[in-house]
Tab-separated table of C-alpha atoms in Angstrom:
chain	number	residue	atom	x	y	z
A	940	UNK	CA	-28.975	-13.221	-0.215
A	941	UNK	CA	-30.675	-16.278	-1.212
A	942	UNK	CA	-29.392	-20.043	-2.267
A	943	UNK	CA	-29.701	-21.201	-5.684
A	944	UNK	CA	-29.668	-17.626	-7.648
A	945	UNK	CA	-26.528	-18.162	-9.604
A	946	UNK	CA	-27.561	-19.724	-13.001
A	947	UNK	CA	-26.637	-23.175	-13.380
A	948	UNK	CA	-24.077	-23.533	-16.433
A	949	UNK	CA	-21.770	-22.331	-19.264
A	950	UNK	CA	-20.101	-24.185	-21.442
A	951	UNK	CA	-17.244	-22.283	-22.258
A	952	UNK	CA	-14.211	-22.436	-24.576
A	953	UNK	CA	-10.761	-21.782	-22.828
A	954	UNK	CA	-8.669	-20.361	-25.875
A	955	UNK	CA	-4.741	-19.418	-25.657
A	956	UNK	CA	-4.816	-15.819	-23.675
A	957	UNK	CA	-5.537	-12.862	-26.158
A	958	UNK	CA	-8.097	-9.254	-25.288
A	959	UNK	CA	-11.268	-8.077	-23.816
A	960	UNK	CA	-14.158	-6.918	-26.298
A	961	UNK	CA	-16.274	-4.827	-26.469
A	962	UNK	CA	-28.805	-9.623	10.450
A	963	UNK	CA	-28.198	-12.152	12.834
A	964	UNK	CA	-24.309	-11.402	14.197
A	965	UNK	CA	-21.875	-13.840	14.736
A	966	UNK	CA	-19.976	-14.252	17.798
A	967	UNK	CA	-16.499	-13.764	15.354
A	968	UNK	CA	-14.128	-10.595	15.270
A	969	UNK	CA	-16.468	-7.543	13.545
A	970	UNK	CA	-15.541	-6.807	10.246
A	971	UNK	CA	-13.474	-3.157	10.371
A	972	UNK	CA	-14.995	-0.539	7.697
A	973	UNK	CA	-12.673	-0.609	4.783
A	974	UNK	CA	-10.282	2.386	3.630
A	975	UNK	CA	-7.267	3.278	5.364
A	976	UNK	CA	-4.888	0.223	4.143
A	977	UNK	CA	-0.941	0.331	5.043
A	978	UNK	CA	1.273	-2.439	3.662
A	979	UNK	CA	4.443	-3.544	6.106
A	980	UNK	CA	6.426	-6.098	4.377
A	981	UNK	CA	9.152	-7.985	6.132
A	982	UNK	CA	12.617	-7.929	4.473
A	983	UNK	CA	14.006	-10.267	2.141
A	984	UNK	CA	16.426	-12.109	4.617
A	985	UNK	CA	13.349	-12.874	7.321
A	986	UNK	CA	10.772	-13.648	4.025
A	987	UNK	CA	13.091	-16.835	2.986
A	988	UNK	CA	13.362	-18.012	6.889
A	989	UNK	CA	9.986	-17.474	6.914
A	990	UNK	CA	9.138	-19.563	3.915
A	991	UNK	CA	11.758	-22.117	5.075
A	992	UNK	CA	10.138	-22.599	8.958
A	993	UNK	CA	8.714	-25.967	8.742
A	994	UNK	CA	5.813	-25.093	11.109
A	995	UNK	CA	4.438	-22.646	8.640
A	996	UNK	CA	2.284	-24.937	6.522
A	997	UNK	CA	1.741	-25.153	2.369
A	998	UNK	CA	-1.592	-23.389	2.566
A	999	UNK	CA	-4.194	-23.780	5.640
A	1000	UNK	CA	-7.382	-21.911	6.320
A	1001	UNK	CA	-6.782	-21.572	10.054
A	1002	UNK	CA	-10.370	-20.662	11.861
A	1003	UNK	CA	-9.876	-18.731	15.096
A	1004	UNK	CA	-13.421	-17.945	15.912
A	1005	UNK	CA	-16.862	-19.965	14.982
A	1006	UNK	CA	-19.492	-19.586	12.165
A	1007	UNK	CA	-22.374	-21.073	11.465
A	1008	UNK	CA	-22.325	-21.422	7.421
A	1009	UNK	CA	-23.680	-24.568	6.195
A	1010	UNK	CA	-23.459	-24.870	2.291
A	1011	UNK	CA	-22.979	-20.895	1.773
A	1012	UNK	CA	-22.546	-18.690	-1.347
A	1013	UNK	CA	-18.505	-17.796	-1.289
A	1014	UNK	CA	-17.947	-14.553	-2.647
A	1015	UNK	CA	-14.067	-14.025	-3.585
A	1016	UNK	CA	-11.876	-10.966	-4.403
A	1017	UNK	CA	-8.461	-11.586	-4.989
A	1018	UNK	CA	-5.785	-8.801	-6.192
A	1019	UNK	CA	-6.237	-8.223	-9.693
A	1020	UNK	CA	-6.632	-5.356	-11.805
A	1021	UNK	CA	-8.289	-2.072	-10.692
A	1022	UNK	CA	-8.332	-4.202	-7.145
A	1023	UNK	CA	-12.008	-4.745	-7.967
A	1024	UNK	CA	-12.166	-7.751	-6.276
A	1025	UNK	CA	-10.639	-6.777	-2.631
A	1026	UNK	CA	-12.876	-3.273	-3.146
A	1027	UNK	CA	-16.203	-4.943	-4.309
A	1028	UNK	CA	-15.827	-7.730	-1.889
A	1029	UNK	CA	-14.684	-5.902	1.342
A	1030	UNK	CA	-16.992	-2.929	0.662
A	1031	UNK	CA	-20.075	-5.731	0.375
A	1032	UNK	CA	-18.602	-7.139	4.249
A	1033	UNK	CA	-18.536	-4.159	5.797
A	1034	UNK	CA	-21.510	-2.572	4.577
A	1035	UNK	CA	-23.603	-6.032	5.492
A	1036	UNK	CA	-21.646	-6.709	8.684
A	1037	UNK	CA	-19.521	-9.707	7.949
A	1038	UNK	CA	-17.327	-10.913	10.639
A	1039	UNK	CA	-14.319	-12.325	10.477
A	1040	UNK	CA	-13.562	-15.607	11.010
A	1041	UNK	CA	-10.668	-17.325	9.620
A	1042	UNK	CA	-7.719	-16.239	7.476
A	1043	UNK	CA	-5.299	-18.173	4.985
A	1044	UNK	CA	-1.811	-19.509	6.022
A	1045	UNK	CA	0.485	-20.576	3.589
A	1046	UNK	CA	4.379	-20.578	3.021
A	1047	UNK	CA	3.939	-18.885	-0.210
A	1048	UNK	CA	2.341	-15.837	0.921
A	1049	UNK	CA	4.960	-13.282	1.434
A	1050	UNK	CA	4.944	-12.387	4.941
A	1051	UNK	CA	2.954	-9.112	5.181
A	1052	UNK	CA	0.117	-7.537	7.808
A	1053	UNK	CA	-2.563	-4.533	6.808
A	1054	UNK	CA	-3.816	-2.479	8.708
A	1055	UNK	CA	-7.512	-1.119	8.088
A	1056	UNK	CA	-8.435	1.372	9.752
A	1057	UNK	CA	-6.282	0.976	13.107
A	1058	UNK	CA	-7.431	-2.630	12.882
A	1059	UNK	CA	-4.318	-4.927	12.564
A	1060	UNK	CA	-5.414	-7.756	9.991
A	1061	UNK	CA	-4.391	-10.953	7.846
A	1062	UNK	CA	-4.052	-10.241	4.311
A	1063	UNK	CA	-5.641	-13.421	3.337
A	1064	UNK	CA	-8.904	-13.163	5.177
A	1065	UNK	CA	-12.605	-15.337	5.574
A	1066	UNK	CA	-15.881	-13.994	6.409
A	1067	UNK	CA	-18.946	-14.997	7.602
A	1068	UNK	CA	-22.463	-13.124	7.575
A	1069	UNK	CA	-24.620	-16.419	8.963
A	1070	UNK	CA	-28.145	-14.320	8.392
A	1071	UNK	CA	-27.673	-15.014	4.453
A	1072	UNK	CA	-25.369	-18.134	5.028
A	1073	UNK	CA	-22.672	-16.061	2.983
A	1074	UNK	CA	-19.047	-16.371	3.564
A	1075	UNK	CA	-16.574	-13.538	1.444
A	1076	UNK	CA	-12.675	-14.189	0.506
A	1077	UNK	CA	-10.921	-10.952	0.746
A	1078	UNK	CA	-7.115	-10.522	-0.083
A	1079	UNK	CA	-5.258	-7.892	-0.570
A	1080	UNK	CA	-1.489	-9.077	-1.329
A	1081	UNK	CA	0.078	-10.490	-4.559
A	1082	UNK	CA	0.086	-14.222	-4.488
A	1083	UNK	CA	3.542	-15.973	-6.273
A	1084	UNK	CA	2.769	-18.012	-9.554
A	1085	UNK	CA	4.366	-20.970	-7.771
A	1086	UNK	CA	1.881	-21.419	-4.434
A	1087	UNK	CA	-1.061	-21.014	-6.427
A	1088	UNK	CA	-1.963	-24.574	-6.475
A	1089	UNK	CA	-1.364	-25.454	-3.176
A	1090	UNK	CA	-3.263	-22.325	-1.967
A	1091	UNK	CA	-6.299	-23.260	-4.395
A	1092	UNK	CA	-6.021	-27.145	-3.003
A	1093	UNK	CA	-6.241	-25.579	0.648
A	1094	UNK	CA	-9.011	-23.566	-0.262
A	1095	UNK	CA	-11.653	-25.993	-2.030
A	1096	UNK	CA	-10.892	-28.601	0.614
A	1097	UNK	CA	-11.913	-25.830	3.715
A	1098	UNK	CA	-14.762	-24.789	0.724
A	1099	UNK	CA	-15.735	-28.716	0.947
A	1100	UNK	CA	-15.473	-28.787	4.372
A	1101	UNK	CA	-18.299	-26.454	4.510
A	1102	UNK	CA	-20.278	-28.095	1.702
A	1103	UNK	CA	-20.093	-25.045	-0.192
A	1104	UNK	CA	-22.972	-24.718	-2.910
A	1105	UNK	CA	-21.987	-21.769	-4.801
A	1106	UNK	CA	-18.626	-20.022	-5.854
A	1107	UNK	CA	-18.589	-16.262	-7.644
A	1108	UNK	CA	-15.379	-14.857	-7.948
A	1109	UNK	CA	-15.358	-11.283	-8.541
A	1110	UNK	CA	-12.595	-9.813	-10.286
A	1111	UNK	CA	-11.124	-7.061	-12.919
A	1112	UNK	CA	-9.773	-7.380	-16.764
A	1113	UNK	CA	-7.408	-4.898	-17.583
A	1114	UNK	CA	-8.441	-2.177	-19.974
A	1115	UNK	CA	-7.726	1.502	-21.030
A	1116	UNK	CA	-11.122	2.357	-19.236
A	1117	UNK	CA	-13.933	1.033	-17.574
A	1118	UNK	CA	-17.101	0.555	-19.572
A	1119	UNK	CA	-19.626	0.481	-16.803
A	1120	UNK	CA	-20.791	-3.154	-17.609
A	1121	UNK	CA	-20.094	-6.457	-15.974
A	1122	UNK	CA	-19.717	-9.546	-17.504
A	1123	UNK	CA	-20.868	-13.090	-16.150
A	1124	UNK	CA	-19.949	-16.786	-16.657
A	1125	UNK	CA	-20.610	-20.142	-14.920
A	1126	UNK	CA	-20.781	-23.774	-15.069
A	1127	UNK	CA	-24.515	-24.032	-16.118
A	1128	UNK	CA	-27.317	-21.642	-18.019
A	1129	UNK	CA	-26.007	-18.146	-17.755
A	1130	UNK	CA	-29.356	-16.816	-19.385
A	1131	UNK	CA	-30.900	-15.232	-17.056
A	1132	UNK	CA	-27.920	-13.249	-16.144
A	1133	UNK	CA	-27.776	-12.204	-19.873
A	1134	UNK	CA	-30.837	-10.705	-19.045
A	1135	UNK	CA	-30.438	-8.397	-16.099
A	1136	UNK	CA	-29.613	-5.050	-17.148
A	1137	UNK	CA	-25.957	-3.725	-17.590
A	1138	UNK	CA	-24.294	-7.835	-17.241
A	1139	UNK	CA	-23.003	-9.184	-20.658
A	1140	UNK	CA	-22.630	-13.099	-20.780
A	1141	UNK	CA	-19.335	-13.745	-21.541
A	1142	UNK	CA	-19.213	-16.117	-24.653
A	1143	UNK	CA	-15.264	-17.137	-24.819
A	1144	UNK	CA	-13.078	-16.351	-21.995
A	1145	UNK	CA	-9.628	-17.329	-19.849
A	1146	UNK	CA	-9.173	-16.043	-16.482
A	1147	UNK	CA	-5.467	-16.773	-15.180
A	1148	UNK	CA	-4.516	-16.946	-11.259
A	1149	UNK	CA	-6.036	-18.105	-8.240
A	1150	UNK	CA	-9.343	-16.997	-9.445
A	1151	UNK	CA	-9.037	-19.444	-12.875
A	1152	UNK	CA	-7.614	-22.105	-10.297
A	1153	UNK	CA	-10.714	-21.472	-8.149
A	1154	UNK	CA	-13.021	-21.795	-11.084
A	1155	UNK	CA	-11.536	-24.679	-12.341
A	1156	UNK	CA	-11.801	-26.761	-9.075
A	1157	UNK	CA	-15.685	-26.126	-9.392
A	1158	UNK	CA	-15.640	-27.989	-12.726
A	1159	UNK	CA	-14.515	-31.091	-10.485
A	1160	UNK	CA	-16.748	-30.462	-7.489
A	1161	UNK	CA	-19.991	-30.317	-6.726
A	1162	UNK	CA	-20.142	-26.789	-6.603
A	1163	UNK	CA	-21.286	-24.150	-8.787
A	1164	UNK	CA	-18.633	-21.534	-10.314
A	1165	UNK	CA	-19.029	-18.331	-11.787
A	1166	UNK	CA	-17.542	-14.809	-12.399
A	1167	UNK	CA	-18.547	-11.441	-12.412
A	1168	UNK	CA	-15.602	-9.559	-14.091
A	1169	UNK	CA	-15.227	-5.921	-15.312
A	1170	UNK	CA	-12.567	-4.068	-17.748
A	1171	UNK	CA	-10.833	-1.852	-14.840
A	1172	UNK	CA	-7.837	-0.135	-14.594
A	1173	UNK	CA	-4.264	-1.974	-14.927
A	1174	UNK	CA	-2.391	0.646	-13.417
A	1175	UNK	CA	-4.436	1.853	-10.177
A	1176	UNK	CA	-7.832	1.326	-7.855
A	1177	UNK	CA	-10.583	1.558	-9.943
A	1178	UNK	CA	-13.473	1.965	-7.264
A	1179	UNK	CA	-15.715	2.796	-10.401
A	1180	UNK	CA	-15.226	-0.916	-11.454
A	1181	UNK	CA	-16.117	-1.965	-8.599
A	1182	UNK	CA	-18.944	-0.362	-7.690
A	1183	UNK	CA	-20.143	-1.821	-11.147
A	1184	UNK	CA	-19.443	-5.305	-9.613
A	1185	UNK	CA	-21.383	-4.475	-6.499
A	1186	UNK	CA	-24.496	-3.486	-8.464
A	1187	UNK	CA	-24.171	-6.906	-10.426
A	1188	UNK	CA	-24.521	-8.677	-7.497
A	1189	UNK	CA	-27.442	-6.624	-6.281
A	1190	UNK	CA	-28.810	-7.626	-9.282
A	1191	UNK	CA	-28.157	-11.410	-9.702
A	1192	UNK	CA	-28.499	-12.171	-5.503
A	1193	UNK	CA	-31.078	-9.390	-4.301
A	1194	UNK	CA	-29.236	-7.573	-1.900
A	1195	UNK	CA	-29.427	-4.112	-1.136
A	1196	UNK	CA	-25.660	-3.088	-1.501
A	1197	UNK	CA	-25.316	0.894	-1.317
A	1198	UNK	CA	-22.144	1.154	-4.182
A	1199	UNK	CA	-22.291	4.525	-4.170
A	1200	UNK	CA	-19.612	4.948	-1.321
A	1201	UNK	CA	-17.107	3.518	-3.608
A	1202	UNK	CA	-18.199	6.647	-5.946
A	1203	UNK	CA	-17.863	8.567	-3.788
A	1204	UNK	CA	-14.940	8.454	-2.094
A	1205	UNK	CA	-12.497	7.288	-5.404
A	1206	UNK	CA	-10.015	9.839	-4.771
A	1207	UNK	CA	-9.285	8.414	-1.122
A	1208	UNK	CA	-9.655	4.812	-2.559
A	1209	UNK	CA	-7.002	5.403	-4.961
A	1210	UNK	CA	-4.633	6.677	-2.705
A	1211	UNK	CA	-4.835	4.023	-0.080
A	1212	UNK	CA	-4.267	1.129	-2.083
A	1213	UNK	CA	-2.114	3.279	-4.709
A	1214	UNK	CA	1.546	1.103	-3.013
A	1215	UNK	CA	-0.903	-2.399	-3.378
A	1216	UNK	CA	-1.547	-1.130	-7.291
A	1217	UNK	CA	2.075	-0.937	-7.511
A	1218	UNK	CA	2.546	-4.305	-6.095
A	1219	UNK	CA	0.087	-5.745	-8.839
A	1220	UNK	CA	1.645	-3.460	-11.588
A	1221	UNK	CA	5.211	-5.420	-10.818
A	1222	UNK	CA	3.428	-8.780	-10.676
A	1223	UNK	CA	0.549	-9.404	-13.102
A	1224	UNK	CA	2.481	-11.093	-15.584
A	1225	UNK	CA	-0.004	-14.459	-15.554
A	1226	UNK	CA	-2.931	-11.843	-15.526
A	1227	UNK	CA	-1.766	-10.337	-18.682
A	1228	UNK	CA	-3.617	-12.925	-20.838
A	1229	UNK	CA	-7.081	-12.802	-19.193
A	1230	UNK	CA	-9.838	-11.819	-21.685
A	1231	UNK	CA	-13.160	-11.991	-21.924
């Protein structure tokens, strides 16, 4: 993955919400192949004390091990629908070796651990492959309404921290099916994304959440923001989506992603992140109005 190969700017509108038309290794913790994810939430009674501990801060990135990024491409996958963006994004670390490096604390994530494959792990987590200079956002939990901001402030200011240059957040709108397209914005000429094969440039558009909050903080930064985003599922994985998203960034970076995995294996996928499609199901209310 190269520097520089997200186009440059979009000038968007932002209407009310509406409906979608039609390898050099690191010396950090090895990235775990995804699949296999189990869910253990902590009960309501130790959640408040939890979110009332004054040692637990707003929203840190806490680094435990070090990586050598200097102004990298972020990839981000948050929980949205289909889980395209935890799918496309983790499947894209493990199949180019990412390592982990750093994960998100913050008072407003409910207090939760995964487990991939055996491998104990945050559910906010930061990656680093330091061959391309990439780093990759994966998290797989439901984020409240009310931490967004301060999670989003925590985020851009580690992102600044490492001079970030470029932003894509990859992520799902919900839909009866997927259409096997994927659809692209950013800050500055999206042209010649309009012109790869299978990616639609996305004239009007409102993407809600951390991914909009994301977004928006690279319209006050010096860093470039786009999205890759694809009609998925609302109601479970939707591995097909993203795979579709993986391709797309094949396309627009030049890497050499095998998606087909995600094909693959879509019955397994489903069922191992069926109780986490559950858990977006109950709380997509602000996603409800994303369109493109």
């Amino acid at each position: 993955m190269t520097r520089g190969l997200i186009p440059r700017r979009l000038a968007t509108d932002t209407p009310p919400p509406t409906s979608l038309p039609p390898p050099t290794q690191s010396s950090a913790r090895p990235a775990p192949a995804s699949s296999a994810l189990i869910a253990i939430s902590i009960g309501p009674a130790r959640r408040a004390a939890a979110v009332r501990h004054s040692t637990t801060p707003s929203a840190e990135v806490r680094e435990f091990s070090p990586a050598r990024l200097d102004g990298p491409t972020v990839l981000a996958g948050f929980v949205g629908a289909g889980l395209v963006g935890p799918l496309a994004v983790g499947h894209i670390v493990s199949s180019m070796g990412f390592s982990e490096f750093a994960c998100m604390r913050s008072r407003h994530i409910p207090p939760a651990a995964v487990f991939l494959r055996g491998h104990l792990q945050h559910p906010f987590r930061l990656y680093a492959h330091e061959a391309s200079n990439t780093c990759a956002i994966v998290c797989e939990i439901t984020l409240p309404v009310e931490g967004i901001h301060d999670i989003v402030s925590a985020t851009f200011e580690w992102l600044s921290s490492r001079g970030a240059s470029e932003l894509v957040v990859l992520d799902g709108i919900a839909g009866d099916s997927h259409d096997g397209r994927a659809y692209y914005a950013a800050e500055r000429d999206t042209h010649h994304a309009d012109a790869v094969p299978g990616i639609s440039m996305i004239s009007r558009g409102y993407i809600a959440g951390i991914s909009g909050g994301l977004l928006d903080e690279c319209l006050l930064h010096d860093v470039r923001g786009s999205a890759l985003l694809v009609r998925a599922n609302s109601e479970a994985a939707d591995p097909a989506a993203a795979a579709t998203l993986v391709n797309a960034v094949n396309s627009l970076h030049g890497t050499s992603v095998d998606a087909s995995p995600l094909l693959k294996d879509a019955g397994a996928i489903e069922d191992t992140y069926s109780e986490l499609s559950r858990r977006y199901a109950r709380h997509r209310g602000e996603a409800r109005g994303m369109y493109m």
